[in-house]
Amino acid sequence: MAGKHSDYSEGGPAKRQKTTEMDPKDNPYLAHWNENGDDGFHSNGVSHAPSPLSKLQRHQTTVKTAVDAENGKYNPFTGQAFSKRYLSILKTRKDLPVHAQRQEFLDMYQKSQILVFVGETGSGKTTQIPQFVLFDDLPQHDGKMVACTQPRRVAAMSVAERVANEMDVKLGEEVGYSIRFEDMTSSKTILKYMTDGMLLREAMNDHELTRYSTIILDEAHERTLATDVLMAMLKELTLRRPDLKLIVMSATLDAQKFQRYFNDAPLLAVPGRTHPVEIFYTPEPEKDYLEAALRTVLQIHATEAEGDILLFLTGEEEIEDAVRKIKLESDEMIREADAGPMAVYALYGSLPPAQQQRIFEPAPPPRRPGGRPGRKCIVSTNIAETSLTIDGIVYVVDPGFSKQKVYNPRIRVESLLVSPISKASAQQRAGRAGRTRPGKCFRLYTEAAFKKELIEQTYPEILKSNLSNTVLELKKLGIDDLVHFDLMDPPAPETLMRALEELNYLACLDDDGNLTVLGRMASEFPLDPALAVMLVSSPEFFCSNEILSLTALLSVPQVFVRPNSARKRADEMKNLFAHPDGDHLTLLNVYHAFKGEEAQKNPKQWCHDHFLSLRALQSADNVRLQLKRIMEREEVALMSTPFEDKSYYENIRRALVSGFFMQVAKRDANGKTYTTVKDNQPVLLHPSTVLGQESEWVVYNEFVLTSKNYIRTVTGVRGEWLLDIAPGYYDIDSFPKGEMKTALTRLKERIERRAKMKGGR
Amino acid sequence: MPAQTFASAAAVEDEEEDYLTMTFEEPTPTTKKETLTQKKKRLAREAEERSRPKSKAQLAEEERTKREAALNTANVDKSSKGFKMMAALGYKPGSALGKEIASTGEPDKRLLEPIGLDMKEDRSGIGADSEKKRRFRDEIEKQGETIKRQKVDADEFRVRQQKEREEKRYEGQFYGAMKVAEGLEEDANVNGSAPSAKSRPLSRYNVLWRGLVKQRLLNEREKRLRYDMDQSLSRLPTYDDPDEEREDKIALSRKAQTEEVGFELDEEDQELEEFEALEPSQKLEKLVMYMREQWHYCFWCKSTYPSAEMEGCPGTTEEDHD
């Protein structure tokens, strides 16, 4: 029998021990430690003028010196002559609201270590403030950097690109970005946009964040898990590092909460450019918010003056459906009522970037000169609420719902559920209508419902998440007292308890709550602990190559494409890859086929023919490569069982159990439904599964909470493996009397009988 | 002959008794062993019940109840390793995580319990659910009220009916008593020398039976008015024409008396009103007592006793005479 988790808590194999005292030289996160001190001017082999900034003292500059440098002939950061484009962009930049308060900002920044900055979307804070900081912080002088965090990868990338253009530098040189699985920075980088999660990962390896002179937490009002942890961590770090400056930027006016949290830090507010928005409520609650939304959009199109429409809905499927219906109806309105043309676009996170860009296209012109003006209608998830700014929106339709992550430690389900938004969210949505001129917001609920049914603020993510990953990170950050850790909104005690318990079962924490060798290794992977543990343990099952691929596939969006128009065909294609033992193995088959010679000749065509998402597969490929590097660094051996070996698939399934033994369901006596182990929730296999009803025990990747409980991405396993691989979790004495206990007892007896027979022979 | 009859009757009786007291033996499956086929059948039935696919509604309901049950159960197992790790860091059950906010006076918003899950299963808008719930509640309340009212009504009705019946009875008895009292008084007056009943003003009657007299006078007046109306040629009898001469009046057969009595009848009589306002039973009781004292007459015995002791009368109330 292959090894068990307890091996790790007792020290683990020698070759892995090494990683705990890894030489910082080999750690890519610490690459900056090895750089030679630069004079602040990154040599790039081109002759350049002396920088006007080189003689300035940190935190003693004035707006004048900065403006002079900006208006100069040569780029003070590269020494090269400014391009024409730079000058034209500079002009528009000066019109941004933040510029009016540059002096004020500089004064406060120089005076205070922590600063809370409030600027509504459109004030230019995300692009301009970091540049203001550069001219005063002068990180290049002592080889440091300014970091600006973003909750979303796309934002980090696009803002970095924009700012690189504004500063007339090449993206990835002076200005770069760093997101999970992609690092676009170099030794020259002085301003780095990054996801908050990435900064957290860096902090895990360098508790003092020594490479940064200033850290800007942008979009702090979104209260992502990583931002919340960063705030708590930086609150402590600023005490240890008086030279480190911290700016917390928020787009909403509840900034007092941030101020209080950071020991009454000074606050600077910059008004955004907004126009009044008239708000309309429905007289009666709506029976069907989607239908009401469509009706309202068409009504606006028929009766209201020129101006674009933004409709907030909850998810991809709903949005695509709405887009289709609005298109049909508005076409009919053109034919029958001579309405203006209307372009309808969908907008949601998983949309390919090229399609996301289409929302910025101008509204269509009138169909004939002098005809009724055209408009565009954008149907979006709540990403258009704060993060994406679309100009030209005059009408907002707000049904009052969004898909929100929820987690409850009592049934251990993390899921996305459609829930009512908060009052703050509703205000934010309404504000979107007043970006270019006075607008209107149509709320599809009554005013009484707004007052009574909506909560004040959206719950921060940390209160609605499984914290096992966060706890692992905090442990790695060197924070041991998790109970008194000064989070802005500490989670419920049960949530922490569950996280600690899970990590203990995964052998990432020992019974005293200390990181084990396995836990330390797992924390190196930007993955959920269960996935990380599965990956790290996979060599024991002689299938680390396959588990590596599988982990990558489970970290990307859905690989299978199933368009409404060709469901049957898509299912047929999927069946080509189906493995009778389950969805994980099917995914693996897809990946292997994708990497095959035939597919690689023309991957695009091949994916199209087989109803697969090229983007997802390519992204899985990339993730796999990044994870492989970490495995190599951590010295996790890469190996495979020969394909001809009959235990090839069995090994993979066993490895699955090593990570997912807490996500197991057992078939009920009726042979149709399943029940999850320990939490005893009745579930059904998701209709997308390739698995029949023949497996008594299954591991699942995801518990989908809808009107029915489904488990998705399911693979059958043998009950004996559970007892063998995770004896701590499947401790029969810990189970209450019932079907589950009986089944496990029977399994145990069978194992013992077999062992006896073997012994007798 | 009678003996025979008795015997046959007894036989019939016996037969009947047998039939009535016949005991049926309860089937006792516990003591009876089920046969192999029976057991097989039972097991098959049970297995079939177990394996019968549950309906979607059943499944959904089951899921929901199990989920709710799990969600409502706090999961603070003090023997769990998670709890022990937290306890080692100084965590006390029932307290929140994080740093205590000292003396800001603000409400502590830190969570003690995880945020609940609200499953949205349809596309009803915000407020629609609570609106529906409110309506449902209203409906239920309304229904509850009607049922309650109906119930109360039935009881009330019974009580009221009974009370009304009783009052009617008392009224009847009181009426009778008044008549008796009037008669007794008249008898006494005949013996003595009191003013004749005719000329006596209403207020001189004892209030206890004045109502009876008044009613009689009213009836009389009405009768008379009716008669007058029938007799009169063109005008209402009460019509008083100031231009009319007294002689004409007589000629038109007006009676001055009418006005006299009628005048008194229309006068307010506070004493009578107060007495009339009393419950019939009280009025009756008062009158009965008065007659006993005045004329040694017992309304219940229907006889006059010679002495004030009224020997032989069982008591003052109707019940005493039962």
mmCIF file with all atom_site columns, N, CA and C in Angstrom, chain A residues 16 71 113 154 174 251 307 551 564 586 649 711:
data_model
loop_
_atom_site.group_PDB
_atom_site.id
_atom_site.type_symbol
_atom_site.label_atom_id
_atom_site.label_alt_id
_atom_site.label_comp_id
_atom_site.label_asym_id
_atom_site.label_entity_id
_atom_site.label_seq_id
_atom_site.pdbx_PDB_ins_code
_atom_site.Cartn_x
_atom_site.Cartn_y
_atom_site.Cartn_z
_atom_site.occupancy
_atom_site.B_iso_or_equiv
_atom_site.pdbx_formal_charge
_atom_site.auth_seq_id
_atom_site.auth_comp_id
_atom_site.auth_asym_id
_atom_site.auth_atom_id
_atom_site.pdbx_PDB_model_num
ATOM 1  N N  . ARG A 1 16  ? 12.763  16.181 0.567   1.00 0.00 ? 16  ARG A N  1
ATOM 2  C CA . ARG A 1 16  ? 11.821  17.289 0.647   1.00 0.00 ? 16  ARG A CA 1
ATOM 3  C C  . ARG A 1 16  ? 12.156  18.231 1.788   1.00 0.00 ? 16  ARG A C  1
ATOM 4  N N  . ASN A 1 71  ? 7.012   67.309 -18.133 1.00 0.00 ? 71  ASN A N  1
ATOM 5  C CA . ASN A 1 71  ? 6.940   68.155 -19.314 1.00 0.00 ? 71  ASN A CA 1
ATOM 6  C C  . ASN A 1 71  ? 8.284   68.270 -20.050 1.00 0.00 ? 71  ASN A C  1
ATOM 7  N N  . GLN A 1 113 ? 2.401   57.894 7.155   1.00 0.00 ? 113 GLN A N  1
ATOM 8  C CA . GLN A 1 113 ? 2.841   56.585 6.652   1.00 0.00 ? 113 GLN A CA 1
ATOM 9  C C  . GLN A 1 113 ? 1.689   55.865 5.962   1.00 0.00 ? 113 GLN A C  1
ATOM 10 N N  . VAL A 1 154 ? -7.509  40.828 -14.990 1.00 0.00 ? 154 VAL A N  1
ATOM 11 C CA . VAL A 1 154 ? -7.684  41.621 -16.205 1.00 0.00 ? 154 VAL A CA 1
ATOM 12 C C  . VAL A 1 154 ? -7.372  43.089 -15.933 1.00 0.00 ? 154 VAL A C  1
ATOM 13 N N  . GLU A 1 174 ? 9.895   49.302 -17.118 1.00 0.00 ? 174 GLU A N  1
ATOM 14 C CA . GLU A 1 174 ? 9.704   50.134 -15.925 1.00 0.00 ? 174 GLU A CA 1
ATOM 15 C C  . GLU A 1 174 ? 8.337   49.869 -15.279 1.00 0.00 ? 174 GLU A C  1
ATOM 16 N N  . ALA A 1 251 ? -13.259 53.221 -3.743  1.00 0.00 ? 251 ALA A N  1
ATOM 17 C CA . ALA A 1 251 ? -14.113 53.982 -4.659  1.00 0.00 ? 251 ALA A CA 1
ATOM 18 C C  . ALA A 1 251 ? -15.419 54.397 -4.005  1.00 0.00 ? 251 ALA A C  1
ATOM 19 N N  . GLY A 1 307 ? -29.020 57.611 -25.525 1.00 0.00 ? 307 GLY A N  1
ATOM 20 C CA . GLY A 1 307 ? -28.182 57.249 -24.395 1.00 0.00 ? 307 GLY A CA 1
ATOM 21 C C  . GLY A 1 307 ? -28.138 55.739 -24.250 1.00 0.00 ? 307 GLY A C  1
ATOM 22 N N  . THR A 1 551 ? -4.514  18.702 -12.320 1.00 0.00 ? 551 THR A N  1
ATOM 23 C CA . THR A 1 551 ? -4.598  19.883 -11.454 1.00 0.00 ? 551 THR A CA 1
ATOM 24 C C  . THR A 1 551 ? -4.742  21.143 -12.302 1.00 0.00 ? 551 THR A C  1
ATOM 25 N N  . ASN A 1 564 ? -26.054 25.745 -27.081 1.00 0.00 ? 564 ASN A N  1
ATOM 26 C CA . ASN A 1 564 ? -27.468 25.357 -27.090 1.00 0.00 ? 564 ASN A CA 1
ATOM 27 C C  . ASN A 1 564 ? -27.882 24.776 -28.435 1.00 0.00 ? 564 ASN A C  1
ATOM 28 N N  . THR A 1 586 ? -11.698 11.504 -17.865 1.00 0.00 ? 586 THR A N  1
ATOM 29 C CA . THR A 1 586 ? -12.151 12.003 -19.163 1.00 0.00 ? 586 THR A CA 1
ATOM 30 C C  . THR A 1 586 ? -11.417 13.297 -19.518 1.00 0.00 ? 586 THR A C  1
ATOM 31 N N  . TYR A 1 649 ? -4.685  3.815  -14.670 1.00 0.00 ? 649 TYR A N  1
ATOM 32 C CA . TYR A 1 649 ? -5.802  4.670  -14.250 1.00 0.00 ? 649 TYR A CA 1
ATOM 33 C C  . TYR A 1 649 ? -6.095  4.522  -12.765 1.00 0.00 ? 649 TYR A C  1
ATOM 34 N N  . ILE A 1 711 ? -23.302 17.108 -7.536  1.00 0.00 ? 711 ILE A N  1
ATOM 35 C CA . ILE A 1 711 ? -21.844 17.069 -7.454  1.00 0.00 ? 711 ILE A CA 1
ATOM 36 C C  . ILE A 1 711 ? -21.325 16.968 -8.874  1.00 0.00 ? 711 ILE A C  1
#
